[in-house]
Backbone as a printed PyTorch tensor [residue, N CA C, xyz], in Angstrom:
tensor([[[  2.2800, -11.0290, -17.3250],
         [  1.1600, -11.9150, -17.0000],
         [ -0.1180, -11.0770, -16.9440]],

        [[ -1.0800, -11.3730, -17.7860],
         [ -2.3080, -10.5800, -17.8620],
         [ -3.1720, -10.7410, -16.6240]],

        [[ -2.9220, -11.7860, -15.8340],
         [ -3.7480, -12.0400, -14.6630],
         [ -3.1240, -11.5170, -13.3730]],

        [[ -2.0460, -10.7800, -13.4800],
         [ -1.3700, -10.2890, -12.2820],
         [ -1.0390,  -8.8190, -12.4360]],

        [[ -0.8020,  -8.1660, -11.2940],
         [ -0.3720,  -6.7760, -11.3200],
         [  0.9450,  -6.6930, -12.0760]],

        [[  1.0700,  -5.7090, -12.9440],
         [  2.3010,  -5.5830, -13.7280],
         [  3.4940,  -5.3910, -12.8020]],

        [[  4.5290,  -6.1380, -13.0390],
         [  5.7010,  -6.1640, -12.1660],
         [  6.8520,  -5.4260, -12.8160]],

        [[  7.3180,  -4.3540, -12.1690],
         [  8.5300,  -3.6840, -12.5930],
         [  9.6560,  -4.2980, -11.7840]],

        [[ 10.4210,  -5.1660, -12.4020],
         [ 11.4030,  -5.9560, -11.6630],
         [ 12.3960,  -5.0890, -10.9170]],

        [[ 12.7600,  -3.9600, -11.4860],
         [ 13.7380,  -3.1060, -10.8340],
         [ 13.3810,  -1.6540, -11.0790]],

        [[ 13.4730,  -0.8540, -10.0400],
         [ 13.1080,   0.5500, -10.1740],
         [ 14.0210,   1.2740, -11.1540]],

        [[ 15.2200,   0.7470, -11.3380],
         [ 16.1390,   1.3980, -12.2520],
         [ 16.0000,   0.8910, -13.6660]],

        [[ 16.2710,  -0.4020, -13.8730],
         [ 16.3350,  -0.9450, -15.2220],
         [ 15.0030,  -0.8720, -15.9570]],

        [[ 13.8770,  -0.9550, -15.2540],
         [ 12.5740,  -0.9490, -15.9120],
         [ 12.0480,   0.4570, -16.1680]],

        [[ 12.3960,   1.4070, -15.3020],
         [ 11.8420,   2.7530, -15.4120],
         [ 12.8260,   3.7200, -16.0610]],

        [[ 14.0670,   3.6960, -15.6150],
         [ 15.0430,   4.6690, -16.0730],
         [ 15.9880,   4.1270, -17.1370]],

        [[ 15.9920,   2.8130, -17.3400],
         [ 16.8950,   2.2280, -18.3060],
         [ 18.2860,   2.0090, -17.7640]],

        [[ 18.4850,   2.2780, -16.4860],
         [ 19.7800,   2.0680, -15.8300],
         [ 19.5220,   1.7910, -14.3610]],

        [[ 20.4920,   1.1960, -13.7000],
         [ 20.3340,   0.8450, -12.2900],
         [ 20.1950,   2.0960, -11.4400]],

        [[ 19.1010,   2.1790, -10.6750],
         [ 18.8260,   3.3370,  -9.8230],
         [ 18.3160,   2.8530,  -8.4750]],

        [[ 18.8160,   3.4390,  -7.4030],
         [ 18.3540,   3.1500,  -6.0460],
         [ 17.4880,   4.3170,  -5.5940]],

        [[ 16.1790,   4.0930,  -5.4700],
         [ 15.2850,   5.1790,  -5.0580],
         [ 15.6360,   5.6990,  -3.6810]],

        [[ 16.2500,   4.8690,  -2.8540],
         [ 16.6300,   5.2870,  -1.5140],
         [ 17.8200,   6.2080,  -1.4680]],

        [[ 18.3970,   6.4990,  -2.6340],
         [ 19.5490,   7.4020,  -2.7010],
         [ 19.2590,   8.5770,  -3.6350]],

        [[ 17.9880,   8.8660,  -3.8660],
         [ 17.6120,   9.9280,  -4.7930],
         [ 18.0030,  11.2960,  -4.2540]],

        [[ 18.6360,  12.1010,  -5.1030],
         [ 19.0760,  13.4320,  -4.7000],
         [ 18.0630,  14.5070,  -5.0050]],

        [[ 18.4160,  15.7290,  -4.6030],
         [ 17.5040,  16.8580,  -4.7720],
         [ 17.2820,  17.2050,  -6.2380]],

        [[ 18.2480,  16.9130,  -7.0900],
         [ 18.1100,  17.2130,  -8.5170],
         [ 17.7380,  15.9790,  -9.3310]],

        [[ 17.9480,  14.7910,  -8.7730],
         [ 17.6150,  13.5600,  -9.5030],
         [ 16.1050,  13.3840,  -9.6550]],

        [[ 15.3950,  13.5640,  -8.5200],
         [ 13.9370,  13.3710,  -8.4880],
         [ 13.5370,  11.9850,  -9.0040]],

        [[ 14.3270,  10.9750,  -8.6490],
         [ 14.0220,   9.6230,  -9.1090],
         [ 12.7140,   9.0960,  -8.5190]],

        [[ 12.4290,   9.4650,  -7.2730],
         [ 11.1810,   9.0190,  -6.6470],
         [  9.9890,   9.5880,  -7.4010]],

        [[ 10.0340,  10.8890,  -7.6870],
         [  8.9440,  11.5280,  -8.4310],
         [  8.8090,  10.9160,  -9.8240]],

        [[  9.9280,  10.6990, -10.4910],
         [  9.8710,  10.1170, -11.8340],
         [  9.2660,   8.7160, -11.8240]],

        [[  9.6190,   7.9250, -10.8080],
         [  9.0690,   6.5690, -10.7140],
         [  7.5650,   6.6070, -10.4630]],

        [[  7.1270,   7.5060,  -9.5830],
         [  5.6950,   7.6200,  -9.2820],
         [  4.9260,   8.0920, -10.5160]],

        [[  5.4840,   9.0860, -11.2120],
         [  4.8290,   9.5910, -12.4230],
         [  4.7610,   8.5130, -13.4990]],

        [[  5.8240,   7.7230, -13.6210],
         [  5.8680,   6.6510, -14.6210],
         [  4.7180,   5.6670, -14.3840]],

        [[  4.5560,   5.2490, -13.1390],
         [  3.4870,   4.2970, -12.8060],
         [  2.1130,   4.9030, -13.0410]],

        [[  1.9320,   6.1420, -12.6080],
         [  0.6290,   6.7950, -12.7430],
         [  0.2420,   6.9610, -14.2120]],

        [[  1.1800,   7.4020, -15.0300],
         [  0.8920,   7.6100, -16.4510],
         [  0.5120,   6.2950, -17.1170]],

        [[  1.2270,   5.2260, -16.7910],
         [  0.9270,   3.9230, -17.3890],
         [ -0.4440,   3.4110, -16.9640]],

        [[ -0.7960,   3.5840, -15.6950],
         [ -2.0940,   3.1190, -15.2170],
         [ -3.2280,   3.9110, -15.8660]],

        [[ -3.0660,   5.2250, -15.9620],
         [ -4.0950,   6.0610, -16.5950],
         [ -4.2890,   5.6600, -18.0510]],

        [[ -3.1880,   5.4040, -18.7610],
         [ -3.2910,   5.0010, -20.1710],
         [ -3.9890,   3.6550, -20.3180]],

        [[ -3.5810,   2.6810, -19.5100],
         [ -4.1130,   1.3290, -19.6550],
         [ -5.5810,   1.2360, -19.2760]],

        [[ -6.0440,   2.1350, -18.4000],
         [ -7.4570,   2.1210, -18.0000],
         [ -8.2750,   3.1270, -18.8090]],

        [[ -7.6480,   3.7100, -19.8450],
         [ -8.3280,   4.6950, -20.6970],
         [ -8.8850,   5.8460, -19.8710]],

        [[ -8.0910,   6.2730, -18.8990],
         [ -8.4220,   7.4120, -18.0210],
         [ -9.5650,   7.1330, -17.0620]],

        [[ -9.9590,   5.8620, -16.9320],
         [-10.9710,   5.5310, -15.9270],
         [-10.3990,   5.7220, -14.5280]],

        [[ -9.0730,   5.5740, -14.3980],
         [ -8.3670,   5.8380, -13.1390],
         [ -7.6270,   7.1540, -13.2930]],

        [[ -7.7950,   8.0430, -12.3310],
         [ -7.0920,   9.3200, -12.3430],
         [ -5.9370,   9.2690, -11.3470]],

        [[ -4.9610,  10.1680, -11.4640],
         [ -3.8330,  10.1610, -10.5280],
         [ -4.2550,  10.2390,  -9.0640]],

        [[ -5.3620,  10.9180,  -8.7830],
         [ -5.8270,  11.0330,  -7.4090],
         [ -6.3540,   9.7320,  -6.8290]],

        [[ -6.6190,   8.7270,  -7.6930],
         [ -7.1040,   7.4200,  -7.2320],
         [ -5.9690,   6.4690,  -6.8740]],

        [[ -4.7440,   6.8500,  -7.2320],
         [ -3.6100,   5.9380,  -7.1270],
         [ -2.9430,   6.0450,  -5.7580]],

        [[ -2.5920,   4.8970,  -5.1970],
         [ -1.9380,   4.8260,  -3.8970],
         [ -0.6340,   4.0440,  -4.0190]],

        [[  0.3910,   4.5510,  -3.3610],
         [  1.6850,   3.8680,  -3.3130],
         [  1.8330,   3.2630,  -1.9190]],

        [[  1.8640,   1.9370,  -1.8730],
         [  1.8440,   1.2140,  -0.5940],
         [  3.2120,   0.5810,  -0.3530]],

        [[  3.7180,   0.7580,   0.8730],
         [  5.0330,   0.1970,   1.2240],
         [  5.0730,  -0.0550,   2.7240]],

        [[  6.0600,  -0.8090,   3.1790],
         [  6.1790,  -1.0570,   4.6100],
         [  6.9910,   0.0560,   5.2700]],

        [[  7.0110,   0.1300,   6.6160],
         [  7.7120,   1.2130,   7.3070],
         [  9.1990,   1.3030,   6.9810]],

        [[  9.8610,   0.1730,   6.7660],
         [ 11.2890,   0.1980,   6.4540],
         [ 11.5450,   0.9180,   5.1410]],

        [[ 10.7480,   0.6100,   4.1310],
         [ 10.8950,   1.2640,   2.8350],
         [ 10.5380,   2.7410,   2.9350]],

        [[  9.4440,   3.0520,   3.6460],
         [  9.0210,   4.4440,   3.8020],
         [ 10.0870,   5.2670,   4.5070]],

        [[ 10.6800,   4.7000,   5.5600],
         [ 11.7110,   5.4150,   6.3020],
         [ 12.9480,   5.6590,   5.4470]],

        [[ 13.2990,   4.6690,   4.6240],
         [ 14.4690,   4.8360,   3.7480],
         [ 14.2190,   5.9500,   2.7340]],

        [[ 13.0270,   5.9950,   2.1680],
         [ 12.7110,   7.0420,   1.2000],
         [ 12.6510,   8.4130,   1.8600]],

        [[ 12.1550,   8.4630,   3.0960],
         [ 12.0190,   9.7520,   3.7890],
         [ 13.3630,  10.3820,   4.1110]],

        [[ 14.4170,   9.5650,   4.1430],
         [ 15.7510,  10.0840,   4.4560],
         [ 16.5340,  10.5130,   3.2230]],

        [[ 15.9330,  10.4190,   2.0470],
         [ 16.6220,  10.8560,   0.8370],
         [ 16.6420,  12.3830,   0.7680]],

        [[ 17.6130,  12.9060,   0.0590],
         [ 17.7020,  14.3570,  -0.0920],
         [ 16.5200,  14.8980,  -0.8860]],

        [[ 15.9820,  14.0790,  -1.7930],
         [ 14.8200,  14.5200,  -2.5670],
         [ 13.6360,  14.8170,  -1.6610]],

        [[ 13.3340,  13.9110,  -0.7360],
         [ 12.1870,  14.1160,   0.1500],
         [ 12.4870,  15.2170,   1.1700]],

        [[ 13.7170,  15.2940,   1.6530],
         [ 14.0750,  16.3550,   2.5970],
         [ 13.8730,  17.7270,   1.9710]],

        [[ 14.2700,  17.8680,   0.7280],
         [ 14.0690,  19.1570,   0.0540],
         [ 12.5940,  19.4240,  -0.1910]],

        [[ 11.8420,  18.3630,  -0.5030],
         [ 10.4000,  18.5230,  -0.7170],
         [  9.7290,  19.0470,   0.5500]],

        [[ 10.0870,  18.4700,   1.6940],
         [  9.5100,  18.8990,   2.9690],
         [  9.9900,  20.2980,   3.3310]],

        [[ 11.2590,  20.5580,   3.0950],
         [ 11.8400,  21.8520,   3.4620],
         [ 11.1910,  22.9990,   2.7100]],

        [[ 10.8370,  22.7610,   1.4560],
         [ 10.2670,  23.8160,   0.6320],
         [  8.7540,  23.9020,   0.7370]],

        [[  8.1620,  22.9900,   1.5140],
         [  6.7140,  22.9870,   1.6860],
         [  6.3040,  24.0580,   2.6870]],

        [[  5.1550,  24.6740,   2.4530],
         [  4.6900,  25.7420,   3.3390],
         [  4.4470,  25.2430,   4.7560]],

        [[  4.1700,  23.9730,   4.9150],
         [  3.9290,  23.4150,   6.2470],
         [  5.1020,  22.6140,   6.7640]],

        [[  6.3090,  22.9580,   6.3220],
         [  7.4850,  22.1590,   6.6600],
         [  7.7550,  22.1140,   8.1610]],

        [[  7.6120,  23.2580,   8.8640],
         [  7.9050,  23.2570,  10.2960],
         [  6.9220,  22.3690,  11.0540]],

        [[  5.6560,  22.4550,  10.6800],
         [  4.6610,  21.5990,  11.3260],
         [  4.9400,  20.1380,  11.0290]],

        [[  5.4480,  19.8520,   9.8140],
         [  5.7630,  18.4790,   9.4670],
         [  6.9140,  17.9540,  10.3140]],

        [[  7.9100,  18.8080,  10.5560],
         [  9.0460,  18.4050,  11.3750],
         [  8.5970,  18.1560,  12.8180]],

        [[  7.6950,  19.0050,  13.3100],
         [  7.1780,  18.8360,  14.6740],
         [  6.2300,  17.6510,  14.7830]],

        [[  5.6730,  17.2430,  13.6580],
         [  4.6770,  16.1750,  13.6810],
         [  3.3010,  16.6810,  14.0420]],

        [[  3.0710,  17.9800,  13.8620],
         [  1.7850,  18.5670,  14.2090],
         [  0.7270,  18.1780,  13.1910]],

        [[ -0.4560,  17.8190,  13.6710],
         [ -1.5650,  17.4540,  12.7870],
         [ -2.5750,  18.5960,  12.6640]],

        [[ -2.2610,  19.7440,  13.2640],
         [ -3.1980,  20.8520,  13.2390],
         [ -3.1440,  21.6050,  11.9120]],

        [[ -1.9630,  21.6520,  11.3080],
         [ -1.8170,  22.4280,  10.0820],
         [ -1.4710,  21.5780,   8.8740]],

        [[ -0.9080,  20.3970,   9.0960],
         [ -0.5560,  19.5140,   7.9810],
         [ -0.9610,  18.0970,   8.3270]],

        [[ -1.2010,  17.2460,   7.3240],
         [ -1.5150,  15.8410,   7.6130],
         [ -0.3590,  15.1660,   8.3300]],

        [[ -0.6550,  14.1340,   9.0870],
         [  0.3780,  13.4160,   9.8060],
         [  1.3460,  12.7180,   8.8730]],

        [[  2.5300,  12.4350,   9.4090],
         [  3.5520,  11.7680,   8.6020],
         [  3.4260,  10.2580,   8.7280]],

        [[  3.7870,   9.5690,   7.6500],
         [  3.8090,   8.1110,   7.6380],
         [  5.2580,   7.6530,   7.7110]],

        [[  5.7650,   7.4620,   8.9240],
         [  7.1530,   7.0370,   9.1070],
         [  8.1150,   7.9470,   8.3490]],

        [[  7.8640,   9.2370,   8.4240],
         [  8.7370,  10.2150,   7.7860],
         [  8.2480,  10.7040,   6.4450]],

        [[  7.3390,   9.9700,   5.8090],
         [  6.7910,  10.4040,   4.5260],
         [  5.4630,  11.1300,   4.7460]],

        [[  5.1860,  12.1710,   3.9630],
         [  3.8680,  12.8190,   4.0660],
         [  2.7770,  11.8950,   3.5540]],

        [[  1.5550,  12.1370,   3.9670],
         [  0.4390,  11.2740,   3.5450],
         [  0.1380,  11.4150,   2.0580]],

        [[  0.5180,  12.5320,   1.4660],
         [  0.4440,  12.7000,   0.0140],
         [  1.7900,  13.2290,  -0.4590]],

        [[  2.2600,  12.6940,  -1.5680],
         [  3.5580,  13.0820,  -2.1110],
         [  3.4280,  13.2870,  -3.6080]],

        [[  3.7310,  14.4900,  -4.0660],
         [  3.6010,  14.8510,  -5.4880],
         [  2.1870,  14.6080,  -5.9960]],

        [[  1.2110,  14.7260,  -5.1090],
         [ -0.1850,  14.5510,  -5.4980],
         [ -0.6960,  13.1300,  -5.4100]],

        [[  0.1630,  12.1850,  -5.0260],
         [ -0.2310,  10.7820,  -4.9120],
         [ -0.3840,  10.4010,  -3.4410]],

        [[ -1.2870,   9.4650,  -3.1760],
         [ -1.5230,   9.0100,  -1.8130],
         [ -0.4380,   8.0280,  -1.3830]],

        [[  0.0580,   8.2000,  -0.1640],
         [  1.0620,   7.3110,   0.4000],
         [  0.4180,   6.4930,   1.5160]],

        [[  0.5190,   5.1820,   1.4340],
         [ -0.0200,   4.2870,   2.4600],
         [  1.1220,   3.4300,   2.9890]],

        [[  1.3250,   3.4550,   4.3060],
         [  2.3560,   2.6270,   4.9230],
         [  1.6790,   1.4430,   5.6000]],

        [[  1.9240,   0.2520,   5.0850],
         [  1.3440,  -0.9800,   5.6200],
         [  2.2630,  -1.5060,   6.7230]],

        [[  1.8300,  -1.3340,   7.9760],
         [  2.6920,  -1.6990,   9.1040],
         [  2.2270,  -2.9530,   9.8420]],

        [[  1.4400,  -3.8040,   9.1670],
         [  1.0290,  -5.0670,   9.7780],
         [  2.2590,  -5.9540,   9.9860]],

        [[  2.3810,  -6.5030,  11.1930],
         [  3.5150,  -7.3540,  11.5350],
         [  3.0510,  -8.7990,  11.6550]],

        [[  3.8390,  -9.7110,  11.1080],
         [  3.5280, -11.1350,  11.2340],
         [  4.5860, -11.8200,  12.0900]],

        [[  4.1650, -12.8310,  12.8110],
         [  5.0610, -13.6040,  13.6700],
         [  5.1890, -14.9960,  13.0870]],

        [[  6.4130, -15.4100,  12.8020],
         [  6.6510, -16.7330,  12.2290],
         [  7.4720, -17.5720,  13.1970]],

        [[  7.4490, -18.8520,  12.9950],
         [  8.1630, -19.7600,  13.8880],
         [  7.1990, -20.5820,  14.7120]],

        [[  7.5750, -21.8290,  14.9820],
         [  6.7260, -22.7130,  15.7570],
         [  6.7890, -22.3780,  17.2400]],

        [[  5.8040, -22.8490,  17.9510],
         [  5.7380, -22.6080,  19.3790],
         [  6.9700, -23.1850,  20.0750]],

        [[  7.5990, -22.3810,  20.8970],
         [  8.8040, -22.8000,  21.6030],
         [ 10.0850, -22.4110,  20.8990]],

        [[  9.9850, -22.0830,  19.5920],
         [ 11.1660, -21.6750,  18.8360],
         [ 11.3690, -20.1650,  18.9820]],

        [[ 12.4740, -19.6860,  18.4510],
         [ 12.7510, -18.2540,  18.4960],
         [ 11.6990, -17.5000,  17.7040]],

        [[ 11.1280, -16.4860,  18.3190],
         [ 10.0750, -15.7100,  17.6710],
         [ 10.7030, -14.7620,  16.6490]],

        [[ 10.1930, -14.8080,  15.4410],
         [ 10.6610, -13.9220,  14.3690],
         [  9.5190, -13.0070,  13.9640]],

        [[  9.7720, -11.7290,  14.0350],
         [  8.7660, -10.7320,  13.6600],
         [  9.2280,  -9.9840,  12.4180]],

        [[  8.3180,  -9.8200,  11.4880],
         [  8.6390,  -9.0920,  10.2620],
         [  7.3660,  -8.4560,   9.7230]],

        [[  7.5300,  -7.4740,   8.8630],
         [  6.3700,  -6.8450,   8.2530],
         [  5.7680,  -7.7800,   7.1870]],

        [[  4.4490,  -7.7600,   7.0920],
         [  3.7710,  -8.6210,   6.1080],
         [  4.1730,  -8.2460,   4.6840]],

        [[  4.3530,  -6.9610,   4.4590],
         [  4.8010,  -6.5220,   3.1460],
         [  6.3210,  -6.4610,   3.1520]],

        [[  6.9810,  -7.0400,   2.1540],
         [  8.4410,  -7.1270,   2.1660],
         [  9.1200,  -5.7790,   1.9560]],

        [[ 10.3710,  -5.6880,   2.4090],
         [ 11.1870,  -4.5180,   2.1350],
         [ 11.4580,  -4.4330,   0.6360]],

        [[ 11.8100,  -3.2440,   0.2000],
         [ 12.2650,  -3.0450,  -1.1850],
         [ 11.1320,  -3.0710,  -2.2030]],

        [[  9.8920,  -3.2650,  -1.7690],
         [  8.7740,  -3.3520,  -2.7080],
         [  7.8040,  -2.1930,  -2.5000]],

        [[  7.3100,  -1.6570,  -3.5960],
         [  6.2930,  -0.5960,  -3.5510],
         [  5.1230,  -1.0580,  -4.4160]],

        [[  3.9790,  -1.2480,  -3.7930],
         [  2.7820,  -1.6930,  -4.4930],
         [  1.9740,  -0.4680,  -4.9160]],

        [[  1.6530,  -0.4040,  -6.1870],
         [  0.8940,   0.7240,  -6.7380],
         [ -0.5060,   0.2230,  -7.0670]],

        [[ -1.4940,   0.7490,  -6.3820],
         [ -2.8730,   0.3060,  -6.5860],
         [ -3.7850,   1.5060,  -6.7790]],

        [[ -4.9930,   1.2470,  -7.2310],
         [ -5.9760,   2.3210,  -7.3780],
         [ -7.2450,   1.9640,  -6.6200]],

        [[ -7.8870,   2.9880,  -6.0990],
         [ -9.1990,   2.8090,  -5.4820],
         [-10.1160,   3.8740,  -6.0420]],

        [[-10.9790,   3.4390,  -6.9420],
         [-11.8540,   4.3600,  -7.6600],
         [-13.2250,   4.3740,  -7.0120]],

        [[-13.7630,   5.5570,  -6.7740],
         [-15.1120,   5.6600,  -6.2180],
         [-15.1360,   5.4980,  -4.7140]],

        [[-16.3260,   5.2450,  -4.1790],
         [-16.5070,   5.1180,  -2.7410],
         [-16.1590,   3.7300,  -2.2340]],

        [[-16.4650,   3.4980,  -0.9620],
         [-16.1550,   2.2160,  -0.3430],
         [-17.1030,   1.1220,  -0.7910]],

        [[-18.3060,   1.4870,  -1.2130],
         [-19.2880,   0.5060,  -1.6590],
         [-19.4350,   0.5570,  -3.1780]],

        [[-19.3380,  -0.6090,  -3.8190],
         [-19.4840,  -0.6760,  -5.2610],
         [-20.9370,  -0.8220,  -5.6820]],

        [[-21.1410,  -0.8060,  -6.9900],
         [-22.4730,  -0.9600,  -7.5570],
         [-22.5510,  -2.3490,  -8.1870]],

        [[-23.5440,  -3.1220,  -7.7800],
         [-23.6740,  -4.4860,  -8.2780],
         [-23.8310,  -4.5050,  -9.7950]],

        [[-23.0260,  -5.3390, -10.4460],
         [-23.1050,  -5.4710, -11.8880],
         [-22.2850,  -4.4580, -12.6580]],

        [[-21.7340,  -3.4550, -11.9680],
         [-20.9430,  -2.4230, -12.6450],
         [-19.4650,  -2.7940, -12.6160]],

        [[-18.7490,  -2.4170, -13.6510],
         [-17.3180,  -2.7050, -13.7280],
         [-16.5540,  -1.8120, -12.7560]],

        [[-15.5760,  -2.3980, -12.0670],
         [-14.7640,  -1.6440, -11.1200],
         [-13.3360,  -1.5470, -11.6320]],

        [[-12.7430,  -0.3630, -11.5080],
         [-11.3560,  -0.1730, -11.8880],
         [-10.4510,  -0.0660, -10.6640]],

        [[-10.9940,  -0.3660,  -9.4770],
         [-10.1430,  -0.5040,  -8.3120],
         [ -9.3500,  -1.7990,  -8.4580]],

        [[ -8.0670,  -1.7580,  -8.1200],
         [ -7.2170,  -2.9280,  -8.3220],
         [ -7.7340,  -4.1260,  -7.5410]],

        [[ -8.1050,  -3.9020,  -6.2990],
         [ -8.5960,  -4.9690,  -5.4230],
         [-10.0240,  -4.6530,  -5.0130]],

        [[-10.8120,  -5.6900,  -4.8040],
         [-12.1960,  -5.4860,  -4.3930],
         [-12.5740,  -6.5230,  -3.3420]],

        [[-13.2830,  -6.0640,  -2.3380],
         [-13.7640,  -6.9310,  -1.2630],
         [-15.1800,  -7.3890,  -1.5810]],

        [[-15.3780,  -8.7020,  -1.6160],
         [-16.7010,  -9.2690,  -1.8600],
         [-17.2340,  -9.8130,  -0.5400]],

        [[-18.3580,  -9.2920,  -0.1240],
         [-18.9430,  -9.6540,   1.1690],
         [-20.2240, -10.4490,   0.9390]],

        [[-20.2480, -11.6700,   1.4420],
         [-21.4320, -12.5200,   1.3110],
         [-22.3550, -12.3480,   2.4980]],

        [[-21.8380, -12.5350,   3.6880],
         [-22.6160, -12.3750,   4.9190],
         [-21.8450, -11.4730,   5.8720]],

        [[-22.5680, -10.6120,   6.5470],
         [-21.9250,  -9.6690,   7.4630],
         [-22.5130,  -9.7970,   8.8640]],

        [[-21.6480,  -9.9960,   9.8240],
         [-22.0250, -10.0390,  11.2340],
         [-23.1560, -11.0400,  11.4910]],

        [[-22.9130, -12.2810,  11.0630],
         [-23.8750, -13.3480,  11.3080],
         [-23.6540, -13.9010,  12.7160]],

        [[-24.6930, -13.9500,  13.4940],
         [-24.6060, -14.4350,  14.8740],
         [-24.9220, -15.9270,  14.9160]],

        [[-23.9930, -16.7050,  15.4630],
         [-24.1950, -18.1330,  15.6510],
         [-24.0730, -18.4510,  17.1390]],

        [[-24.9310, -19.3220,  17.6220],
         [-24.9040, -19.6590,  19.0420],
         [-25.4190, -21.0820,  19.2720]],

        [[-24.9830, -21.6430,  20.3640],
         [-25.4640, -22.9780,  20.7370],
         [-25.3500, -23.1440,  22.2500]],

        [[-26.1850, -24.0190,  22.7850],
         [-26.1760, -24.3210,  24.2180],
         [-25.3910, -25.6070,  24.4530]],

        [[-24.4940, -25.5540,  25.3990],
         [-23.7040, -26.7270,  25.7960],
         [-24.1910, -27.1500,  27.1800]],

        [[-25.1990, -28.0350,  27.2020],
         [-25.7920, -28.4320,  28.4830],
         [-24.8320, -29.2270,  29.3590]],

        [[-23.9200, -29.9710,  28.7250],
         [-22.9860, -30.7780,  29.5120],
         [-22.0620, -29.9090,  30.3680]],

        [[-21.6640, -28.7910,  29.8450],
         [-20.7470, -27.9140,  30.5730],
         [-21.4220, -26.6280,  31.0500]],

        [[-22.7360, -26.5910,  30.8910],
         [-23.5060, -25.4360,  31.3460],
         [-22.9730, -24.1370,  30.7240]],

        [[-22.8050, -24.1850,  29.4220],
         [-22.2830, -23.0060,  28.7280],
         [-23.2080, -22.6160,  27.5740]],

        [[-23.1600, -21.3360,  27.2840],
         [-23.8580, -20.8180,  26.1080],
         [-22.7900, -20.1700,  25.2230]],

        [[-22.4810, -20.8150,  24.1010],
         [-21.3980, -20.3730,  23.2380],
         [-21.9710, -19.5700,  22.0710]],

        [[-21.3360, -18.4140,  21.7980],
         [-21.7860, -17.5790,  20.6860],
         [-20.6120, -16.9530,  19.9550]],

        [[-20.8450, -16.6020,  18.6980],
         [-19.8100, -15.9390,  17.9140],
         [-20.4600, -15.1380,  16.7940]],

        [[-19.7130, -14.1680,  16.3060],
         [-20.1620, -13.3430,  15.1840],
         [-19.1660, -13.5190,  14.0600]],

        [[-19.6280, -13.8700,  12.8710],
         [-18.7320, -14.1770,  11.7510],
         [-19.1180, -13.3760,  10.5070]],

        [[-18.1140, -13.1990,   9.6300],
         [-18.3050, -12.5920,   8.3170],
         [-17.8060, -13.5760,   7.2610]],

        [[-18.4760, -13.6100,   6.1320],
         [-17.9990, -14.3810,   4.9880],
         [-17.6140, -13.3840,   3.8900]],

        [[-16.3120, -13.3190,   3.5610],
         [-15.8590, -12.3580,   2.5600],
         [-14.6330, -12.9100,   1.8340]],

        [[-14.3140, -12.2670,   0.7410],
         [-13.1280, -12.6400,  -0.0320],
         [-12.6090, -11.3910,  -0.7330]],

        [[-11.2960, -11.3390,  -0.9230],
         [-10.6570, -10.2200,  -1.6170],
         [-10.0750, -10.7360,  -2.9210]],

        [[-10.4190, -10.0690,  -4.0260],
         [ -9.9560, -10.4850,  -5.3420],
         [ -9.3770,  -9.3000,  -6.1120]],

        [[ -8.3920,  -9.6020,  -6.9540],
         [ -7.8800,  -8.5820,  -7.8610],
         [ -8.7840,  -8.5440,  -9.0780]],

        [[ -9.5120,  -7.4630,  -9.2520],
         [-10.5120,  -7.3840, -10.3230],
         [-10.0470,  -6.5350, -11.5020]],

        [[ -9.0220,  -5.7200, -11.3010],
         [ -8.5310,  -4.8640, -12.3870],
         [ -7.0060,  -4.8260, -12.3670]],

        [[ -6.3560,  -5.8720, -12.9000],
         [ -4.8840,  -5.9100, -12.9010],
         [ -4.2460,  -4.7330, -13.6340]],

        [[ -4.9390,  -4.1820, -14.6430],
         [ -4.3490,  -3.0770, -15.4090],
         [ -4.2390,  -1.8030, -14.5950]],

        [[ -4.9170,  -1.7530, -13.4520],
         [ -4.8760,  -0.5350, -12.6380],
         [ -3.8750,  -0.6490, -11.4900]],

        [[ -2.9820,  -1.6460, -11.5540],
         [ -2.0030,  -1.8030, -10.4870],
         [ -0.6380,  -2.1770, -11.0250]],

        [[  0.3920,  -1.8520, -10.2600],
         [  1.7600,  -2.2070, -10.6100],
         [  2.5090,  -2.4880,  -9.3120]],

        [[  3.6690,  -3.1210,  -9.4230],
         [  4.5180,  -3.3130,  -8.2600],
         [  5.9670,  -3.0690,  -8.6740]],

        [[  6.6590,  -2.2860,  -7.8590],
         [  8.0780,  -2.0180,  -8.0890],
         [  8.8630,  -2.8960,  -7.1220]],

        [[  9.6490,  -3.8000,  -7.6570],
         [ 10.5080,  -4.6260,  -6.8280],
         [ 11.9300,  -4.0690,  -6.8520]],

        [[ 12.7140,  -4.4040,  -5.8060],
         [ 14.0990,  -3.9370,  -5.7220],
         [ 14.1810,  -2.4190,  -5.7990]],

        [[ 13.2160,  -1.7280,  -5.1760],
         [ 13.1820,  -0.2710,  -5.2440],
         [ 14.3690,   0.3610,  -4.5260]],

        [[ 14.9210,  -0.3380,  -3.5540],
         [ 16.0140,   0.2250,  -2.7610],
         [ 17.3220,  -0.4920,  -3.0110]],

        [[ 17.4390,  -1.1610,  -4.1420],
         [ 18.6670,  -1.8640,  -4.4590],
         [ 18.9640,  -1.7190,  -5.9370]],

        [[ 20.1210,  -2.1670,  -6.3250],
         [ 20.5410,  -2.0750,  -7.7170],
         [ 20.5260,  -3.4390,  -8.3810]],

        [[ 19.7910,  -4.4010,  -7.8060],
         [ 19.7530,  -5.7420,  -8.3720],
         [ 18.9800,  -5.7560,  -9.6760]],

        [[ 19.3920,  -6.6020, -10.6090],
         [ 18.6380,  -6.7500, -11.8650],
         [ 17.3860,  -7.5680, -11.6160]]])
């Protein structure tokens, strides 16, 4: 679909040509690295190098991040790193902090763990809590340039925030209840502006087709 982020239905069948579970990657398999490189190379090609590997972010929820961090591939990566002891201690003085067991950068790519939790269920029913981003999925996006874009210029960031009004103050007097009501609002929208600069890996931790 040209209007959506390219979907790799399965981390194995789409990338390696065979069923592969990234959560079981070994020290010699390097399936996680191969999958990340595959996505990065494709994004760089499709954007004609407007996106560089340093612009690419791999986004996942804590469950997926924790599963990947327990693989032998990542354990060996951390063990052989010069800051491995600090990483094990969780020290932020010598190495960047860990994201649920994963380093903030892995093989030169940025790792983002989306830990927003949503609560579903009607009032009075059993409360169900889950992460907003589903398990088994890894979203690959790019963020090119700074936080502020240039009006009229093409953006190769996968997603872009459009802000119409910022911190607008609204207020009114309620004489009947002797109240002065006020609020501060923003008008904004988030749109996918460069589908070619993003991908999503589904079933990353399973062998489903």
